[in-house]
mmCIF file of N, CA and C in Angstrom:
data_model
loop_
_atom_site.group_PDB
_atom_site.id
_atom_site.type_symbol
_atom_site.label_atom_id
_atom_site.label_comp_id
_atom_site.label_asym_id
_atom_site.label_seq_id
_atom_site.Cartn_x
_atom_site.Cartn_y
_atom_site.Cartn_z
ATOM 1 N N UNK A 1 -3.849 -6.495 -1.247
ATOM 2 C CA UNK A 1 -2.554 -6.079 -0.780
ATOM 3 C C UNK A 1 -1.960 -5.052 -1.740
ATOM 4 N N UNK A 2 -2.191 -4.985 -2.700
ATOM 5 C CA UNK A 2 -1.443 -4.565 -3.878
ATOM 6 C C UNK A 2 -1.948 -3.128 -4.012
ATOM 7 N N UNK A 3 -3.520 -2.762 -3.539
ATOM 8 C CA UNK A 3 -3.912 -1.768 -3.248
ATOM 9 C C UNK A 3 -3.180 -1.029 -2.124
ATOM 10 N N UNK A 4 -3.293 -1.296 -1.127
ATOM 11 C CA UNK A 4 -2.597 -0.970 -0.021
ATOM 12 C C UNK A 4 -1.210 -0.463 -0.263
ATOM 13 N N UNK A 5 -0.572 -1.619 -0.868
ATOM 14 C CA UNK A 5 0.908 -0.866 -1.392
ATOM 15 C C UNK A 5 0.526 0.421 -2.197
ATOM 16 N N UNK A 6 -0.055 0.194 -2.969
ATOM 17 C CA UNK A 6 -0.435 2.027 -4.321
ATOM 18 C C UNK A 6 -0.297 3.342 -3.250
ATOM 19 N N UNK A 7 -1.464 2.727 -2.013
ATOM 20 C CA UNK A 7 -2.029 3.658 -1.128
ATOM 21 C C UNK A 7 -0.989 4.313 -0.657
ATOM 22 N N UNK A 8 0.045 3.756 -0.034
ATOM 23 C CA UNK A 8 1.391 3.983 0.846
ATOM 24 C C UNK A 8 2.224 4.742 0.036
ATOM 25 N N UNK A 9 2.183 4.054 -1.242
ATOM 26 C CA UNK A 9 3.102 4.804 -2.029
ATOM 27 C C UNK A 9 2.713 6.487 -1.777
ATOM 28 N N UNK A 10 1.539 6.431 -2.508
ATOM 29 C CA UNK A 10 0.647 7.895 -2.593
ATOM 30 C C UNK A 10 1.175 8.556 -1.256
ATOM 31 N N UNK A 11 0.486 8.242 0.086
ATOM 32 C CA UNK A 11 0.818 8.521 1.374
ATOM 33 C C UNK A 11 2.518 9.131 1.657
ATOM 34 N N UNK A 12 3.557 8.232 0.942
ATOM 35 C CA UNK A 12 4.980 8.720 0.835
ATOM 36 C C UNK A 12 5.267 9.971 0.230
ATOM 37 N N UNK A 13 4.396 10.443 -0.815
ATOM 38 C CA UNK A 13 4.645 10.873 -1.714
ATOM 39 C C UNK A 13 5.764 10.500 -3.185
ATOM 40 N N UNK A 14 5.413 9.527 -3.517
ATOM 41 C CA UNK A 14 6.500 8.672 -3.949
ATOM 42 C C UNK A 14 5.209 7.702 -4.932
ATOM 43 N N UNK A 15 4.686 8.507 -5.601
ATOM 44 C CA UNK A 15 3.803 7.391 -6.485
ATOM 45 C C UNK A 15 4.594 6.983 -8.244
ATOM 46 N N UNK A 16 5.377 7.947 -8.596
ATOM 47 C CA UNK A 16 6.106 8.082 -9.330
ATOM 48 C C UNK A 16 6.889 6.492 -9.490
ATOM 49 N N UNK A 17 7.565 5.696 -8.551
ATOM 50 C CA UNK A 17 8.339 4.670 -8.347
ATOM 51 C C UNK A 17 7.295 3.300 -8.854
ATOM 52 N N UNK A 18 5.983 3.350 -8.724
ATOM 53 C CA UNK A 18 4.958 2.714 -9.462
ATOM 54 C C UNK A 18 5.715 2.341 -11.038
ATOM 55 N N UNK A 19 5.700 3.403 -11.684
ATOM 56 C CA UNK A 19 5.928 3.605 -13.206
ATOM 57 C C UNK A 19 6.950 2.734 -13.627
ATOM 58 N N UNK A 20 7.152 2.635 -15.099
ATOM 59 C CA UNK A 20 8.067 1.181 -15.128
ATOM 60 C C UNK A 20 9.510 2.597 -15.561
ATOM 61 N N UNK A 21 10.433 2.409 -14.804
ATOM 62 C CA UNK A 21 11.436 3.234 -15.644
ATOM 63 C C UNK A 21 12.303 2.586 -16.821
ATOM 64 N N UNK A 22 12.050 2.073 -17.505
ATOM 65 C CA UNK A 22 12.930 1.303 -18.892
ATOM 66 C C UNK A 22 12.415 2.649 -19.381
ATOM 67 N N UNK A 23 13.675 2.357 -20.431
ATOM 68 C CA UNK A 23 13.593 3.215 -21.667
ATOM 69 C C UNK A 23 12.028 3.451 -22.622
ATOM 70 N N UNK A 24 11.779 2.173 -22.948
ATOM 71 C CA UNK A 24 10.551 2.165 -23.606
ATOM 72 C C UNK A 24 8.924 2.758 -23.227
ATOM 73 N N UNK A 25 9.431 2.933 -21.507
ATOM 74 C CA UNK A 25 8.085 3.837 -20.942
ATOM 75 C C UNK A 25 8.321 5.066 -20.472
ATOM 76 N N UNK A 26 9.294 5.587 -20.853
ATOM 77 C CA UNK A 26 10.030 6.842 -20.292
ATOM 78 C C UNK A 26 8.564 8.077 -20.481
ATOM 79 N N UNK A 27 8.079 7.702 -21.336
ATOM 80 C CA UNK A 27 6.741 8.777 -21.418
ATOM 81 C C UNK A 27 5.107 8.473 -20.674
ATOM 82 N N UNK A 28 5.457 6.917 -19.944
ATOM 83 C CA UNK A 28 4.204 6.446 -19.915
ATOM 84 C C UNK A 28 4.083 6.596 -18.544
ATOM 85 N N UNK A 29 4.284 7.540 -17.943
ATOM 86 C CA UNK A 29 3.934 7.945 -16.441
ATOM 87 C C UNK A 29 2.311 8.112 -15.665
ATOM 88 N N UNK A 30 2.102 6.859 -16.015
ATOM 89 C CA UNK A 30 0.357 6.813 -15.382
ATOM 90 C C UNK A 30 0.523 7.041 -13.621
ATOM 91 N N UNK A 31 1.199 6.265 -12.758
ATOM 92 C CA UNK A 31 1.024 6.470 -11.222
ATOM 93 C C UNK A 31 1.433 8.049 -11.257
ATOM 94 N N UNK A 32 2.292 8.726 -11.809
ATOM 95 C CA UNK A 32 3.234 9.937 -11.745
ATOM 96 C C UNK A 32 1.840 10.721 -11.965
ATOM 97 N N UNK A 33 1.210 10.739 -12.613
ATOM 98 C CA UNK A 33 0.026 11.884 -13.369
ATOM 99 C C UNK A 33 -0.886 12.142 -12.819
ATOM 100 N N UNK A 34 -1.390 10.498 -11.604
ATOM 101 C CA UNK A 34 -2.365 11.160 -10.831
ATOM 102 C C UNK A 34 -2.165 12.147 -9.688
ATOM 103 N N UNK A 35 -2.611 13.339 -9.625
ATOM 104 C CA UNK A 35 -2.441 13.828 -8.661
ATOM 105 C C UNK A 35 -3.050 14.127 -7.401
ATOM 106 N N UNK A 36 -4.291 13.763 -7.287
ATOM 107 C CA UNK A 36 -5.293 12.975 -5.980
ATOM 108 C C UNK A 36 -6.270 12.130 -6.429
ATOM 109 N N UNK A 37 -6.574 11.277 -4.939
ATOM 110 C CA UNK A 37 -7.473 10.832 -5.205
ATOM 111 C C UNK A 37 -8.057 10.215 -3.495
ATOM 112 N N UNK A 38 -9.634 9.860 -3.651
ATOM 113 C CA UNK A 38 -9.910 10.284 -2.064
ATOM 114 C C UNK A 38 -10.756 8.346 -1.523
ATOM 115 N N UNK A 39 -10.839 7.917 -0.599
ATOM 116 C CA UNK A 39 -11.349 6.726 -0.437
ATOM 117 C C UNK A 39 -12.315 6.924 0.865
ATOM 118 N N UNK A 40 -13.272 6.116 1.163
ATOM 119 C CA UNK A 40 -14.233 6.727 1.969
ATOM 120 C C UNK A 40 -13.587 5.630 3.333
ATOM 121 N N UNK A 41 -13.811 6.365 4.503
ATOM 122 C CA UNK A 41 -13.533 5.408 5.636
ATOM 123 C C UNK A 41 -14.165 4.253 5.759
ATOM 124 N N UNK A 42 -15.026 3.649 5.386
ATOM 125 C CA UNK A 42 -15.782 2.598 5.281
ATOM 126 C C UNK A 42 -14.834 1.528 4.097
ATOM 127 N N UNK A 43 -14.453 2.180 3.233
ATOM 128 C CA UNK A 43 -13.337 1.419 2.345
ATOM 129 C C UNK A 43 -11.948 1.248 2.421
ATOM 130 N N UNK A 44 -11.423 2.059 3.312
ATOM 131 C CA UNK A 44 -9.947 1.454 3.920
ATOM 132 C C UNK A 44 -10.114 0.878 5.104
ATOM 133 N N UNK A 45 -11.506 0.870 5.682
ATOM 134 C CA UNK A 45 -11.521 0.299 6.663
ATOM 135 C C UNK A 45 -11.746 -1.644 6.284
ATOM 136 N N UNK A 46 -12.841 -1.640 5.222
ATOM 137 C CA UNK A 46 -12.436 -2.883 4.858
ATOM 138 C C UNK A 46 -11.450 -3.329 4.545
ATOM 139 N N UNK A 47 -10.262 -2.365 3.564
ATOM 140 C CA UNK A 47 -9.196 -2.701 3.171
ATOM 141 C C UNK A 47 -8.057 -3.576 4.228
ATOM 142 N N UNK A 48 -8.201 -2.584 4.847
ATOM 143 C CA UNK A 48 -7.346 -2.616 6.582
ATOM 144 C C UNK A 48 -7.861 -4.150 6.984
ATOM 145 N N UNK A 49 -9.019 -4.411 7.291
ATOM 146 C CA UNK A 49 -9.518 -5.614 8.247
ATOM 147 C C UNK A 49 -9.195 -7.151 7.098
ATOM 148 N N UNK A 50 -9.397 -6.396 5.860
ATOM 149 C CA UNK A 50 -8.884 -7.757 5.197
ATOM 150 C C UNK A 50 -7.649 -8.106 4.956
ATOM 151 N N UNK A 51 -6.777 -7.429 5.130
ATOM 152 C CA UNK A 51 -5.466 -7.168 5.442
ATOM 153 C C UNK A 51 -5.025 -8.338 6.266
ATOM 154 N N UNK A 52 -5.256 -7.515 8.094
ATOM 155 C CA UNK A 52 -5.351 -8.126 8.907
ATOM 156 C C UNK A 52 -6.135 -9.650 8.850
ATOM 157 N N UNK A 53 -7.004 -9.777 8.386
ATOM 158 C CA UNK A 53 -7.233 -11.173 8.430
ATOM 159 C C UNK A 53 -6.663 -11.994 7.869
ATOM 160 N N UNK A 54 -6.184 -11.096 6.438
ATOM 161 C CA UNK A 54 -5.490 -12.599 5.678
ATOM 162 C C UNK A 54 -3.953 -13.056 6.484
ATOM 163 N N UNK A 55 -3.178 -12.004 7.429
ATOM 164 C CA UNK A 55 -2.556 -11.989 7.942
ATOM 165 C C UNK A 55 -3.001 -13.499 9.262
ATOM 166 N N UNK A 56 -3.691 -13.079 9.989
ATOM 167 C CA UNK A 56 -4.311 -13.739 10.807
ATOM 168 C C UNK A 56 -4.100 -15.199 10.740
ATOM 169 N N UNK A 57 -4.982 -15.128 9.568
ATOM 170 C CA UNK A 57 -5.233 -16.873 9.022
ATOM 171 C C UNK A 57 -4.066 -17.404 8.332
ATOM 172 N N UNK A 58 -3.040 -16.768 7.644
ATOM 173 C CA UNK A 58 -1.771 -17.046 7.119
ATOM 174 C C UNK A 58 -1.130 -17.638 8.292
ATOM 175 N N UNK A 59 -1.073 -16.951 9.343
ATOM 176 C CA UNK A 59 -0.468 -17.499 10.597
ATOM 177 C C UNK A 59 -0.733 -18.730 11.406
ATOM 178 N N UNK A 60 -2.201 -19.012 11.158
ATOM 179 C CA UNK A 60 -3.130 -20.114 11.631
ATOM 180 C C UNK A 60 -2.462 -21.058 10.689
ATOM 181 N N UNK A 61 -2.722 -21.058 9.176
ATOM 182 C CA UNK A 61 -2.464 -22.151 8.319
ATOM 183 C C UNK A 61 -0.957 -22.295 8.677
ATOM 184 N N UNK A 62 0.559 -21.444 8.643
ATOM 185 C CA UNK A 62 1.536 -21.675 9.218
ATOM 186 C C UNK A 62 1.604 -22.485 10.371
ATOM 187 N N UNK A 63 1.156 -22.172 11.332
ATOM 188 C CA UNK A 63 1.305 -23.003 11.992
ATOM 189 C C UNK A 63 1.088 -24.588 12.006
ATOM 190 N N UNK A 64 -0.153 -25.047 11.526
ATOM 191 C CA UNK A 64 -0.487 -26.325 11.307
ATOM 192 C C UNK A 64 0.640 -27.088 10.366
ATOM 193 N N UNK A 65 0.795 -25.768 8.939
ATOM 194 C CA UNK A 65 2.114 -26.592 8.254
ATOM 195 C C UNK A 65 3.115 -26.948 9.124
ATOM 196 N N UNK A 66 3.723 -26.154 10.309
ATOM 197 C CA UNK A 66 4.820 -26.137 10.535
ATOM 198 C C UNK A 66 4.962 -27.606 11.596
ATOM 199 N N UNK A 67 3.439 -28.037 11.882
ATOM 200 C CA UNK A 67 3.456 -29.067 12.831
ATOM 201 C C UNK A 67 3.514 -30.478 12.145
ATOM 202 N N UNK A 68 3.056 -30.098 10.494
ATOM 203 C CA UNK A 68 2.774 -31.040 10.073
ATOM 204 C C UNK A 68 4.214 -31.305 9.029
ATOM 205 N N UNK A 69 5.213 -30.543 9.518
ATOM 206 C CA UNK A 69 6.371 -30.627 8.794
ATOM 207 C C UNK A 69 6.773 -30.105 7.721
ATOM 208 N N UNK A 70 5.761 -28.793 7.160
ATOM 209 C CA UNK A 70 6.015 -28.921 5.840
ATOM 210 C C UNK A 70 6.233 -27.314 6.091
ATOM 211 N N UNK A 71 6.419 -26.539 4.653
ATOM 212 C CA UNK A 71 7.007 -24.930 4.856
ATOM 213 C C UNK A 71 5.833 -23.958 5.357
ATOM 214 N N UNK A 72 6.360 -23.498 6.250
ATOM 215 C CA UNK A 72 5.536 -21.907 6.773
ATOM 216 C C UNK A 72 5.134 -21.036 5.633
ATOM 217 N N UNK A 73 3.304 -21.028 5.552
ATOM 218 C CA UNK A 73 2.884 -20.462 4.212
ATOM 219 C C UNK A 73 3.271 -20.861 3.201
ATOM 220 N N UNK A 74 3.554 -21.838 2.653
ATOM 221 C CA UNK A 74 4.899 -22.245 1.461
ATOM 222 C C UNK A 74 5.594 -21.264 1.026
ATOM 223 N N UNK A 75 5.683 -20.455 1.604
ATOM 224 C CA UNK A 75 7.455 -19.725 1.592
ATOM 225 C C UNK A 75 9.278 -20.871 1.317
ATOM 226 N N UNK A 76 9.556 -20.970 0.209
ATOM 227 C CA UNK A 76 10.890 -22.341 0.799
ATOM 228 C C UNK A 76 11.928 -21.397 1.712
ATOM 229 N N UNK A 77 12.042 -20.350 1.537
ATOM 230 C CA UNK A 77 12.784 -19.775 2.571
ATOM 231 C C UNK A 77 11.986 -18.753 3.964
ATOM 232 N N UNK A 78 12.376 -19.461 5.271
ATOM 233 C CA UNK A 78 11.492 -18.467 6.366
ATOM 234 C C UNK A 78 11.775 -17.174 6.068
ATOM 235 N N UNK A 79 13.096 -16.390 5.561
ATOM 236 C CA UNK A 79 13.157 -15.392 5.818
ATOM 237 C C UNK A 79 12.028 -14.576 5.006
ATOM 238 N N UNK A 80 12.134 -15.255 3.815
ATOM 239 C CA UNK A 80 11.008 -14.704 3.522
ATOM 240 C C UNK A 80 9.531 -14.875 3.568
ATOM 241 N N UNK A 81 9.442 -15.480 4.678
ATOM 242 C CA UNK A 81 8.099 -15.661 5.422
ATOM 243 C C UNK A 81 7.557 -14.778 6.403
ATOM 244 N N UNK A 82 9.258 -14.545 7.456
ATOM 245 C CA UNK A 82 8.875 -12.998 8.050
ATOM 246 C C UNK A 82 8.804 -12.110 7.475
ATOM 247 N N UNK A 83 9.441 -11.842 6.309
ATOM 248 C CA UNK A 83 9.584 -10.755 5.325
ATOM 249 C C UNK A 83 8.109 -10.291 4.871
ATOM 250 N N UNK A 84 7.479 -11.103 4.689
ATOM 251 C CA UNK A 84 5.755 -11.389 4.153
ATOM 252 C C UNK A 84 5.204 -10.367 5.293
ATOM 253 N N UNK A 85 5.118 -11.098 6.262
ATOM 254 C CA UNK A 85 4.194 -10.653 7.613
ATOM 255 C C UNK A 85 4.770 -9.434 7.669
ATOM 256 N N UNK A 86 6.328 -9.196 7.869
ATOM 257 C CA UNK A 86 6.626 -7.686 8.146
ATOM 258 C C UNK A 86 5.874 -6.627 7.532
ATOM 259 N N UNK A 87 5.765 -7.159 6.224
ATOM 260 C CA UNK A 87 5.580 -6.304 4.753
ATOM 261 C C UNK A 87 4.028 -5.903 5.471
ATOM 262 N N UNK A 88 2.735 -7.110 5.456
ATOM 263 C CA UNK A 88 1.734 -7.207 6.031
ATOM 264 C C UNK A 88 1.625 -6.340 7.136
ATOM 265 N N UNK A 89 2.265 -6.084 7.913
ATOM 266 C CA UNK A 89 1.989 -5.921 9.459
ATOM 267 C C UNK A 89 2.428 -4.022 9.012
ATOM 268 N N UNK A 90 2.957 -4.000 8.263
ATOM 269 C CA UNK A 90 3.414 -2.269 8.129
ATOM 270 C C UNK A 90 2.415 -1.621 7.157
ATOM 271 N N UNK A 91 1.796 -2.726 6.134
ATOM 272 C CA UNK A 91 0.375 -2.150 5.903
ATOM 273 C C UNK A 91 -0.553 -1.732 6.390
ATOM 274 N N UNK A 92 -0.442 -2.579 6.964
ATOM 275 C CA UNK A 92 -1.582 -2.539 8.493
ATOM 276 C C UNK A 92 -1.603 -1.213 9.151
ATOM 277 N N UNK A 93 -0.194 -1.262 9.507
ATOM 278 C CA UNK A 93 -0.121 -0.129 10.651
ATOM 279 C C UNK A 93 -0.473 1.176 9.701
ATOM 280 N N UNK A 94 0.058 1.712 8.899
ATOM 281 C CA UNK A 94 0.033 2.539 7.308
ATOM 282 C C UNK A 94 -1.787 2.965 7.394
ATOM 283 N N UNK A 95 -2.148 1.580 7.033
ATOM 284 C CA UNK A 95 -3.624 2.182 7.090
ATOM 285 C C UNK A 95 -4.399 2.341 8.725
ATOM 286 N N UNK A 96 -4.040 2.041 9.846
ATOM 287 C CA UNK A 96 -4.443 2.495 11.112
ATOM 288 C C UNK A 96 -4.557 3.439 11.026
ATOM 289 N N UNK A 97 -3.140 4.162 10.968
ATOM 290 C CA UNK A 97 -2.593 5.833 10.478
ATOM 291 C C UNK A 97 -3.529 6.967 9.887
ATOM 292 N N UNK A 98 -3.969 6.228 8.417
ATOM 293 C CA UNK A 98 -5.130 7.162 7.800
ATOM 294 C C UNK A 98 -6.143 6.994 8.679
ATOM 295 N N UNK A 99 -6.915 5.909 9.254
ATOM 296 C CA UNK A 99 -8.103 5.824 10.029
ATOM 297 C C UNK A 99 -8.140 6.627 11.241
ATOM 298 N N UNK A 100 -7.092 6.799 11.263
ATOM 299 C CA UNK A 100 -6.981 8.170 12.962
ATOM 300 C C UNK A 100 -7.534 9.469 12.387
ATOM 301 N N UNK A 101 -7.095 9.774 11.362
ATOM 302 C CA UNK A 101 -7.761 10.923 10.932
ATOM 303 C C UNK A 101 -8.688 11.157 10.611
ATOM 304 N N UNK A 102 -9.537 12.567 10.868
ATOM 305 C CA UNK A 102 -10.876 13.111 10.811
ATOM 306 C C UNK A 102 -11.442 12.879 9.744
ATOM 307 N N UNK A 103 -12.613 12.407 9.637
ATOM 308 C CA UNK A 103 -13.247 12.667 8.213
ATOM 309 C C UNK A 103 -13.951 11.470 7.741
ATOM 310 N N UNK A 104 -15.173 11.719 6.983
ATOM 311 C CA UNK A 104 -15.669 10.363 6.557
ATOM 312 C C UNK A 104 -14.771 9.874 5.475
ATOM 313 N N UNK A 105 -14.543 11.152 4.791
ATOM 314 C CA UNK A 105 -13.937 10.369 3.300
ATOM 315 C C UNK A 105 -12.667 11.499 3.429
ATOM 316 N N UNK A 106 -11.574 10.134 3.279
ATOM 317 C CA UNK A 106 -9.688 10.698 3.552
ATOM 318 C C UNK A 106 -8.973 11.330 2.112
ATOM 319 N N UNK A 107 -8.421 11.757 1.823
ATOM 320 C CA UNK A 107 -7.400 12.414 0.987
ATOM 321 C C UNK A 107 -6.291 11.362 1.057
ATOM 322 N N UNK A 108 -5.734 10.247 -0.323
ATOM 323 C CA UNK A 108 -5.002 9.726 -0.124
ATOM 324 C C UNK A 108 -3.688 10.149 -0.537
ATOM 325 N N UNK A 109 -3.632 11.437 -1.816
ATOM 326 C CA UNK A 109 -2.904 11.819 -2.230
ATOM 327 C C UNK A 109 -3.292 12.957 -2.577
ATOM 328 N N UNK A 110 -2.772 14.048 -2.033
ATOM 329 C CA UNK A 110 -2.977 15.748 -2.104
ATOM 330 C C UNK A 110 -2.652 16.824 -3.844
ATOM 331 N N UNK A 111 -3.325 16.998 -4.069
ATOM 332 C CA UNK A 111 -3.812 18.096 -5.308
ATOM 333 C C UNK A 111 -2.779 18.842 -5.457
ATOM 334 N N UNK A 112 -1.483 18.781 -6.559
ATOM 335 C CA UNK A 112 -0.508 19.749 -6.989
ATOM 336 C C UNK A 112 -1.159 21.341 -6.121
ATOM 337 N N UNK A 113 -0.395 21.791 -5.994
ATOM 338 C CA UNK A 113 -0.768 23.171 -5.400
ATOM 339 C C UNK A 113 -0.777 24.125 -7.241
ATOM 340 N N UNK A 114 -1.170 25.224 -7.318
ATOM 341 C CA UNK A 114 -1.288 25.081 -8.641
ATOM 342 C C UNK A 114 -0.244 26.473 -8.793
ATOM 343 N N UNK A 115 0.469 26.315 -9.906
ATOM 344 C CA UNK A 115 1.435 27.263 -10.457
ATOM 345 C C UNK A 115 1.195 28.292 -10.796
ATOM 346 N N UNK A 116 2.129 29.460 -9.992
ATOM 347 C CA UNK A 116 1.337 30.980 -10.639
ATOM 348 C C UNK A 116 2.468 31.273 -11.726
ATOM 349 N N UNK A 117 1.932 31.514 -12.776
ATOM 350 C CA UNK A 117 3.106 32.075 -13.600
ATOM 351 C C UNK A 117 4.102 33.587 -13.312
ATOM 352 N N UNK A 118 5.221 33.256 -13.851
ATOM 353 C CA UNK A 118 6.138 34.399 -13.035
ATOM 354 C C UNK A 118 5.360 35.789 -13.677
ATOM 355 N N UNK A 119 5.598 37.009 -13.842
ATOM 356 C CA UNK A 119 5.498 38.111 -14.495
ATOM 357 C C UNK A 119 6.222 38.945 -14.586
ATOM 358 N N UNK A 120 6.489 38.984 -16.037
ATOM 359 C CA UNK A 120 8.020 39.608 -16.220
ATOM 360 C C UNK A 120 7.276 41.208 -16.939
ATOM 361 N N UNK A 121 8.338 42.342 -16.541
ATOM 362 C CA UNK A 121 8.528 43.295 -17.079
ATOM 363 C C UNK A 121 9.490 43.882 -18.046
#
C-alpha cells in the first residue's frame, strides 16, 4: 500500500510532501530529488491486483467479524473503516489509470525538463 501511495504522490506531482518538513530535515529532501523513475506493466499490475485483493478479503474477514459481533477489520471506529476502503479503492482506481496507458514499461514521474541558462550581453 505504501508503495502505491509514493506512486500517486509522484503521479500528482507532489512527491515533495513525502519529506519530513521539521526544521531538522529542512535539507534532507530525498522524495523532492528524485526526479523520475519508470515501473514495468507487469509490476503495477501486480501492485494493483494485490491491492485489490487485500481489499477483497478485508471485506470477507469484515464481514464474518461483523456477524460475529466484533469490529469491522478491527478498526474501533467504522468511520474509519470506510475511510480505509475509500483510501484502498482510490488506489486502485490511480493505478487502473496508469494501466490504460501505452507501453510495456510506464513513466511514473517525468524528468525535470532541463534549464537553459539565460545569456546576457
Amino acid at each position: 500500500m505504501a508503495l502505491a501511495e509514493i506512486i500517486v504522490k509522484y503521479l500528482d506531482g507532489d512527491p515533495g510532501s513525502l519529506d519530513y518538513d521539521e526544521e531538522w530535515a529542512a535539507e534532507d529532501n530525498k522524495f523532492r530529488s528524485i526526479t523520475s523513475f519508470t515501473a514495468s506493466r507487469a509490476s503495477l499490475r501486480e501492485l494493483r491486483d494485490y491491492l485489490a485483493d487485500t481489499l477483497k478479503y478485508a471485506r470477507i474477514r469484515a464481514e464474518r467479524q461483523i456477524k460475529a459481533g466484533e469490529l469491522p477489520g478491527g478498526w474501533f471506529d467504522p468511520k474509519d473503516w470506510d475511510g480505509w476502503q475509500k483510501h484502498m479503492e482510490g488506489l486502485i482506481h490511480r493505478l487502473d489509470g496508469v494501466l490504460a496507458l501505452e507501453g510495456s514499461t510506464l513513466e511514473l514521474a517525468h524528468p525535470l525538463a532541463p534549464t537553459v541558462p539565460e545569456l546576457t550581453m
